Amino acid sequence: IGVVYLIAVASLGVFGVTLGGWASNNKWSFLGGLRAGAQMISYEVFLGLSLMGLFMVYGSTQVSTIVEGQGEHWFGLIPKWGVFTQPLGFVVFFTALMAETKRAPFDAPEGESEIVAGYFVEYSGMRWSSFMLAEYIAIVGVAALITTLFFGGYQVPWLYHWESAPQWLVTLLQFGKFASFTFILCWFQIQIRWTVPKFRFDQTMALGWKKLLPVALLNTVVTAIIIVALA
């Protein structure tokens, strides 16, 4: 089941924020928990749909098979990374993951301007730190998942030219490539938080259901047509 299992486990996060807001016995916390639950459940739909094209291109939902497929090249030059085979899928997937982690500009569940601080307003000390720690762990997890599915994972482009390279050097290059791309994507998420203004909650939901959903469905249909035409 591969990637489907990862998404299923990640979706359990909705219980933490919803129950955290409800258990506080505070109307602002409760409203923040409801916002978070609605936003996370909605964007999980687009998260799954955005990967349908990727599954069709590489013929599997297994992470290892998808990464191996990205080790090939077009014309011996362009790597078959997911970001090149599924550019629309990448945009939808990245946007949905940003909303799933409730990072700015999708931080309406925290809504400092209208619901004080959202689902964790009644928490302090280590309980508050646990919410924040989970959020920043999610940033690293998102970056690692995007690197794996859309940037070749550990696959280093044009490494086949170095067939005589020692194994320790190959392993070091693969680890360095994965770690560097993960770091760059973490930085990019933080950069977005600094530069993009916050969306209202209705804008966040409208973006998902009115924009991302049609794009994800269109990407799936177009990918299917191209695969059948080239078969």
mmCIF file of C-alpha atoms in Angstrom:
data_model
loop_
_atom_site.group_PDB
_atom_site.id
_atom_site.type_symbol
_atom_site.label_atom_id
_atom_site.label_comp_id
_atom_site.label_asym_id
_atom_site.label_seq_id
_atom_site.Cartn_x
_atom_site.Cartn_y
_atom_site.Cartn_z
ATOM 1 C CA ILE A 1 0.000 0.000 0.000
ATOM 2 C CA GLY A 2 3.075 2.238 0.215
ATOM 3 C CA VAL A 3 2.260 5.946 0.041
ATOM 4 C CA VAL A 4 -1.421 5.322 0.884
ATOM 5 C CA TYR A 5 -0.311 4.059 4.310
ATOM 6 C CA LEU A 6 1.789 7.180 4.899
ATOM 7 C CA ILE A 7 -1.157 9.440 4.075
ATOM 8 C CA ALA A 8 -3.453 7.368 6.309
ATOM 9 C CA VAL A 9 -1.083 7.683 9.275
ATOM 10 C CA ALA A 10 -0.611 11.415 8.670
ATOM 11 C CA SER A 11 -4.395 11.898 8.664
ATOM 12 C CA LEU A 12 -4.515 10.828 12.328
ATOM 13 C CA GLY A 13 -3.238 14.313 13.188
ATOM 14 C CA VAL A 14 -6.779 15.651 12.858
ATOM 15 C CA PHE A 15 -7.694 13.889 16.115
ATOM 16 C CA GLY A 16 -5.000 15.759 18.048
ATOM 17 C CA VAL A 17 -6.054 19.281 17.066
ATOM 18 C CA THR A 18 -9.812 18.610 17.201
ATOM 19 C CA LEU A 19 -9.717 16.911 20.592
ATOM 20 C CA GLY A 20 -7.195 19.490 21.843
ATOM 21 C CA GLY A 21 -9.641 22.287 21.047
ATOM 22 C CA TRP A 22 -12.699 20.467 22.388
ATOM 23 C CA ALA A 23 -11.066 19.360 25.666
ATOM 24 C CA SER A 24 -10.128 22.957 26.564
ATOM 25 C CA ASN A 25 -13.759 23.870 27.336
ATOM 26 C CA ASN A 26 -13.198 27.208 25.597
ATOM 27 C CA LYS A 27 -15.317 28.417 22.694
ATOM 28 C CA TRP A 28 -12.324 29.905 20.874
ATOM 29 C CA SER A 29 -10.373 26.662 21.228
ATOM 30 C CA PHE A 30 -13.409 24.696 20.081
ATOM 31 C CA LEU A 31 -13.826 26.927 17.018
ATOM 32 C CA GLY A 32 -10.136 26.532 16.208
ATOM 33 C CA GLY A 33 -10.426 22.756 16.522
ATOM 34 C CA LEU A 34 -13.412 22.711 14.164
ATOM 35 C CA ARG A 35 -11.542 24.876 11.668
ATOM 36 C CA ALA A 36 -8.501 22.629 11.842
ATOM 37 C CA GLY A 37 -10.572 19.470 11.421
ATOM 38 C CA ALA A 38 -12.473 20.846 8.414
ATOM 39 C CA GLN A 39 -9.300 22.132 6.763
ATOM 40 C CA MET A 40 -7.240 18.976 7.294
ATOM 41 C CA ILE A 41 -9.967 16.569 6.172
ATOM 42 C CA SER A 42 -10.667 18.683 3.076
ATOM 43 C CA TYR A 43 -7.061 18.948 1.970
ATOM 44 C CA GLU A 44 -6.475 15.220 2.470
ATOM 45 C CA VAL A 45 -8.834 14.733 -0.485
ATOM 46 C CA PHE A 46 -6.649 16.883 -2.753
ATOM 47 C CA LEU A 47 -3.538 15.284 -1.288
ATOM 48 C CA GLY A 48 -4.615 11.840 -2.475
ATOM 49 C CA LEU A 49 -5.932 13.009 -5.840
ATOM 50 C CA SER A 50 -2.707 14.845 -6.643
ATOM 51 C CA LEU A 51 -0.780 11.573 -6.374
ATOM 52 C CA MET A 52 -3.015 9.578 -8.729
ATOM 53 C CA GLY A 53 -1.051 10.733 -11.773
ATOM 54 C CA LEU A 54 2.224 9.853 -10.056
ATOM 55 C CA PHE A 55 0.961 6.335 -9.323
ATOM 56 C CA MET A 56 -0.055 5.888 -12.962
ATOM 57 C CA VAL A 57 3.266 7.150 -14.332
ATOM 58 C CA TYR A 58 5.417 4.853 -12.170
ATOM 59 C CA GLY A 59 2.893 2.008 -12.007
ATOM 60 C CA SER A 60 2.975 1.527 -8.247
ATOM 61 C CA THR A 61 2.116 3.023 -4.881
ATOM 62 C CA GLN A 62 5.273 1.599 -3.314
ATOM 63 C CA VAL A 63 7.756 4.287 -2.304
ATOM 64 C CA SER A 64 10.766 2.174 -3.330
ATOM 65 C CA THR A 65 9.350 1.536 -6.820
ATOM 66 C CA ILE A 66 8.558 5.232 -7.352
ATOM 67 C CA VAL A 67 12.087 6.244 -6.299
ATOM 68 C CA GLU A 68 13.658 3.614 -8.563
ATOM 69 C CA GLY A 69 11.572 4.875 -11.486
ATOM 70 C CA GLN A 70 12.922 8.376 -10.931
ATOM 71 C CA GLY A 71 16.470 7.084 -11.402
ATOM 72 C CA GLU A 72 15.959 6.891 -15.176
ATOM 73 C CA HIS A 73 16.634 9.717 -17.649
ATOM 74 C CA TRP A 74 15.074 11.147 -20.801
ATOM 75 C CA PHE A 75 17.592 11.302 -23.654
ATOM 76 C CA GLY A 76 20.269 10.473 -21.087
ATOM 77 C CA LEU A 77 20.037 14.014 -19.755
ATOM 78 C CA ILE A 78 16.768 14.941 -17.985
ATOM 79 C CA PRO A 79 16.011 12.891 -14.838
ATOM 80 C CA LYS A 80 12.526 11.356 -14.689
ATOM 81 C CA TRP A 81 11.728 13.047 -11.394
ATOM 82 C CA GLY A 82 8.110 13.391 -10.353
ATOM 83 C CA VAL A 83 8.319 17.176 -10.550
ATOM 84 C CA PHE A 84 8.995 16.836 -14.308
ATOM 85 C CA THR A 85 6.545 14.017 -15.044
ATOM 86 C CA GLN A 86 3.803 15.510 -12.832
ATOM 87 C CA PRO A 87 4.302 19.288 -12.504
ATOM 88 C CA LEU A 88 0.611 19.996 -11.805
ATOM 89 C CA GLY A 89 0.476 17.138 -9.333
ATOM 90 C CA PHE A 90 3.501 18.593 -7.548
ATOM 91 C CA VAL A 91 1.897 22.039 -7.188
ATOM 92 C CA VAL A 92 -1.344 20.577 -5.811
ATOM 93 C CA PHE A 93 0.502 18.148 -3.524
ATOM 94 C CA PHE A 94 2.779 20.821 -2.077
ATOM 95 C CA THR A 95 -0.108 23.245 -1.519
ATOM 96 C CA ALA A 96 -2.228 20.547 0.129
ATOM 97 C CA LEU A 97 0.618 19.532 2.435
ATOM 98 C CA MET A 98 1.164 23.160 3.460
ATOM 99 C CA ALA A 99 -2.524 23.400 4.369
ATOM 100 C CA GLU A 100 -2.379 20.011 6.096
ATOM 101 C CA THR A 101 0.357 21.225 8.431
ATOM 102 C CA LYS A 102 -1.639 24.449 9.084
ATOM 103 C CA ARG A 103 1.331 26.633 8.279
ATOM 104 C CA ALA A 104 0.909 30.226 7.108
ATOM 105 C CA PRO A 105 -0.765 31.289 4.910
ATOM 106 C CA PHE A 106 -3.097 28.414 5.884
ATOM 107 C CA ASP A 107 -3.022 29.082 9.633
ATOM 108 C CA ALA A 108 -6.715 30.052 9.997
ATOM 109 C CA PRO A 109 -7.189 27.319 12.682
ATOM 110 C CA GLU A 110 -4.846 29.368 14.893
ATOM 111 C CA GLY A 111 -6.428 32.685 13.795
ATOM 112 C CA GLU A 112 -4.790 35.107 16.262
ATOM 113 C CA SER A 113 -6.850 38.021 14.912
ATOM 114 C CA GLU A 114 -10.290 36.450 15.369
ATOM 115 C CA ILE A 115 -10.091 33.392 17.659
ATOM 116 C CA VAL A 116 -7.186 34.427 19.924
ATOM 117 C CA ALA A 117 -4.882 31.462 19.191
ATOM 118 C CA GLY A 118 -7.137 28.661 18.062
ATOM 119 C CA TYR A 119 -7.116 25.115 19.320
ATOM 120 C CA PHE A 120 -4.150 25.519 21.711
ATOM 121 C CA VAL A 121 -5.136 28.825 23.343
ATOM 122 C CA GLU A 122 -5.637 27.174 26.766
ATOM 123 C CA TYR A 123 -2.315 25.331 26.700
ATOM 124 C CA SER A 124 1.020 26.521 28.093
ATOM 125 C CA GLY A 125 4.387 25.105 29.035
ATOM 126 C CA MET A 126 5.213 21.689 27.620
ATOM 127 C CA ARG A 127 1.656 21.090 26.437
ATOM 128 C CA TRP A 128 1.892 24.161 24.194
ATOM 129 C CA SER A 129 5.411 23.128 23.192
ATOM 130 C CA SER A 130 4.083 19.740 22.086
ATOM 131 C CA PHE A 131 1.767 21.410 19.570
ATOM 132 C CA MET A 132 4.608 23.584 18.263
ATOM 133 C CA LEU A 133 7.060 20.672 18.148
ATOM 134 C CA ALA A 134 4.575 18.596 16.148
ATOM 135 C CA GLU A 135 4.161 21.471 13.692
ATOM 136 C CA TYR A 136 7.891 21.788 13.057
ATOM 137 C CA ILE A 137 8.364 18.025 12.834
ATOM 138 C CA ALA A 138 5.653 18.104 10.172
ATOM 139 C CA ILE A 139 7.721 20.635 8.185
ATOM 140 C CA VAL A 140 10.635 18.206 8.007
ATOM 141 C CA GLY A 141 8.305 15.291 7.246
ATOM 142 C CA VAL A 142 6.647 17.209 4.412
ATOM 143 C CA ALA A 143 10.025 18.141 2.925
ATOM 144 C CA ALA A 144 11.275 14.544 3.105
ATOM 145 C CA LEU A 145 8.073 13.191 1.512
ATOM 146 C CA ILE A 146 8.194 15.709 -1.351
ATOM 147 C CA THR A 147 11.876 14.927 -1.926
ATOM 148 C CA THR A 148 11.058 11.221 -2.079
ATOM 149 C CA LEU A 149 8.063 11.428 -4.409
ATOM 150 C CA PHE A 150 8.922 14.378 -6.664
ATOM 151 C CA PHE A 151 12.699 14.931 -6.528
ATOM 152 C CA GLY A 152 14.037 11.412 -6.935
ATOM 153 C CA GLY A 153 14.594 10.520 -3.283
ATOM 154 C CA TYR A 154 18.183 9.328 -2.971
ATOM 155 C CA GLN A 155 18.642 9.145 -6.769
ATOM 156 C CA VAL A 156 21.515 11.390 -7.886
ATOM 157 C CA PRO A 157 21.155 12.561 -11.510
ATOM 158 C CA TRP A 158 23.760 11.349 -14.007
ATOM 159 C CA LEU A 159 25.382 9.084 -11.430
ATOM 160 C CA TYR A 160 25.474 6.303 -14.023
ATOM 161 C CA HIS A 161 28.406 8.143 -15.647
ATOM 162 C CA TRP A 162 30.455 7.252 -12.545
ATOM 163 C CA GLU A 163 30.162 3.483 -12.753
ATOM 164 C CA SER A 164 33.671 3.068 -11.413
ATOM 165 C CA ALA A 165 33.039 5.240 -8.336
ATOM 166 C CA PRO A 166 33.527 3.469 -4.973
ATOM 167 C CA GLN A 167 30.375 2.472 -3.118
ATOM 168 C CA TRP A 168 31.119 4.675 -0.116
ATOM 169 C CA LEU A 169 31.243 7.743 -2.374
ATOM 170 C CA VAL A 170 27.970 6.801 -4.080
ATOM 171 C CA THR A 171 26.279 6.329 -0.689
ATOM 172 C CA LEU A 172 27.627 9.663 0.546
ATOM 173 C CA LEU A 173 26.371 11.456 -2.575
ATOM 174 C CA GLN A 174 22.930 9.859 -2.246
ATOM 175 C CA PHE A 175 22.636 10.805 1.414
ATOM 176 C CA GLY A 176 23.861 14.344 0.709
ATOM 177 C CA LYS A 177 21.397 14.795 -2.145
ATOM 178 C CA PHE A 178 18.408 13.672 -0.060
ATOM 179 C CA ALA A 179 19.444 15.756 2.965
ATOM 180 C CA SER A 180 20.137 18.894 0.907
ATOM 181 C CA PHE A 181 16.799 18.756 -0.929
ATOM 182 C CA THR A 182 14.977 18.177 2.355
ATOM 183 C CA PHE A 183 16.733 21.198 3.865
ATOM 184 C CA ILE A 184 15.937 23.399 0.839
ATOM 185 C CA LEU A 185 12.252 22.460 0.984
ATOM 186 C CA CYS A 186 12.145 23.193 4.724
ATOM 187 C CA TRP A 187 13.637 26.606 4.017
ATOM 188 C CA PHE A 188 11.129 27.173 1.217
ATOM 189 C CA GLN A 189 8.169 26.455 3.522
ATOM 190 C CA ILE A 190 9.499 28.923 6.088
ATOM 191 C CA GLN A 191 10.091 31.479 3.327
ATOM 192 C CA ILE A 192 6.453 31.176 2.244
ATOM 193 C CA ARG A 193 5.364 31.862 5.826
ATOM 194 C CA TRP A 194 7.376 35.075 5.807
ATOM 195 C CA THR A 195 6.191 36.382 2.439
ATOM 196 C CA VAL A 196 2.584 35.294 1.738
ATOM 197 C CA PRO A 197 -0.242 37.003 3.657
ATOM 198 C CA LYS A 198 -2.625 34.870 5.669
ATOM 199 C CA PHE A 199 -5.811 33.587 4.008
ATOM 200 C CA ARG A 200 -9.225 33.855 5.612
ATOM 201 C CA PHE A 201 -10.814 30.527 6.417
ATOM 202 C CA ASP A 202 -13.385 30.836 3.624
ATOM 203 C CA GLN A 203 -10.582 31.646 1.161
ATOM 204 C CA THR A 204 -8.650 28.584 2.289
ATOM 205 C CA MET A 205 -11.634 26.282 1.735
ATOM 206 C CA ALA A 206 -12.547 27.934 -1.573
ATOM 207 C CA LEU A 207 -8.980 27.466 -2.833
ATOM 208 C CA GLY A 208 -9.207 23.760 -2.109
ATOM 209 C CA TRP A 209 -12.683 22.863 -3.361
ATOM 210 C CA LYS A 210 -12.947 25.368 -6.236
ATOM 211 C CA LYS A 211 -9.345 25.441 -7.499
ATOM 212 C CA LEU A 212 -7.236 22.481 -6.367
ATOM 213 C CA LEU A 213 -9.940 19.829 -6.768
ATOM 214 C CA PRO A 214 -10.627 20.583 -10.485
ATOM 215 C CA VAL A 215 -6.883 20.864 -11.187
ATOM 216 C CA ALA A 216 -6.167 17.520 -9.478
ATOM 217 C CA LEU A 217 -8.984 15.793 -11.389
ATOM 218 C CA LEU A 218 -7.847 17.351 -14.678
ATOM 219 C CA ASN A 219 -4.259 16.251 -14.029
ATOM 220 C CA THR A 220 -5.425 12.665 -13.402
ATOM 221 C CA VAL A 221 -7.508 12.556 -16.603
ATOM 222 C CA VAL A 222 -4.781 14.105 -18.791
ATOM 223 C CA THR A 223 -2.161 11.731 -17.369
ATOM 224 C CA ALA A 224 -4.394 8.733 -18.093
ATOM 225 C CA ILE A 225 -5.002 9.902 -21.688
ATOM 226 C CA ILE A 226 -1.270 10.415 -22.333
ATOM 227 C CA ILE A 227 -0.360 6.997 -20.875
ATOM 228 C CA VAL A 228 -3.000 5.252 -23.012
ATOM 229 C CA ALA A 229 -1.908 7.185 -26.120
ATOM 230 C CA LEU A 230 1.755 6.237 -25.627
ATOM 231 C CA ALA A 231 1.014 2.585 -24.780
#
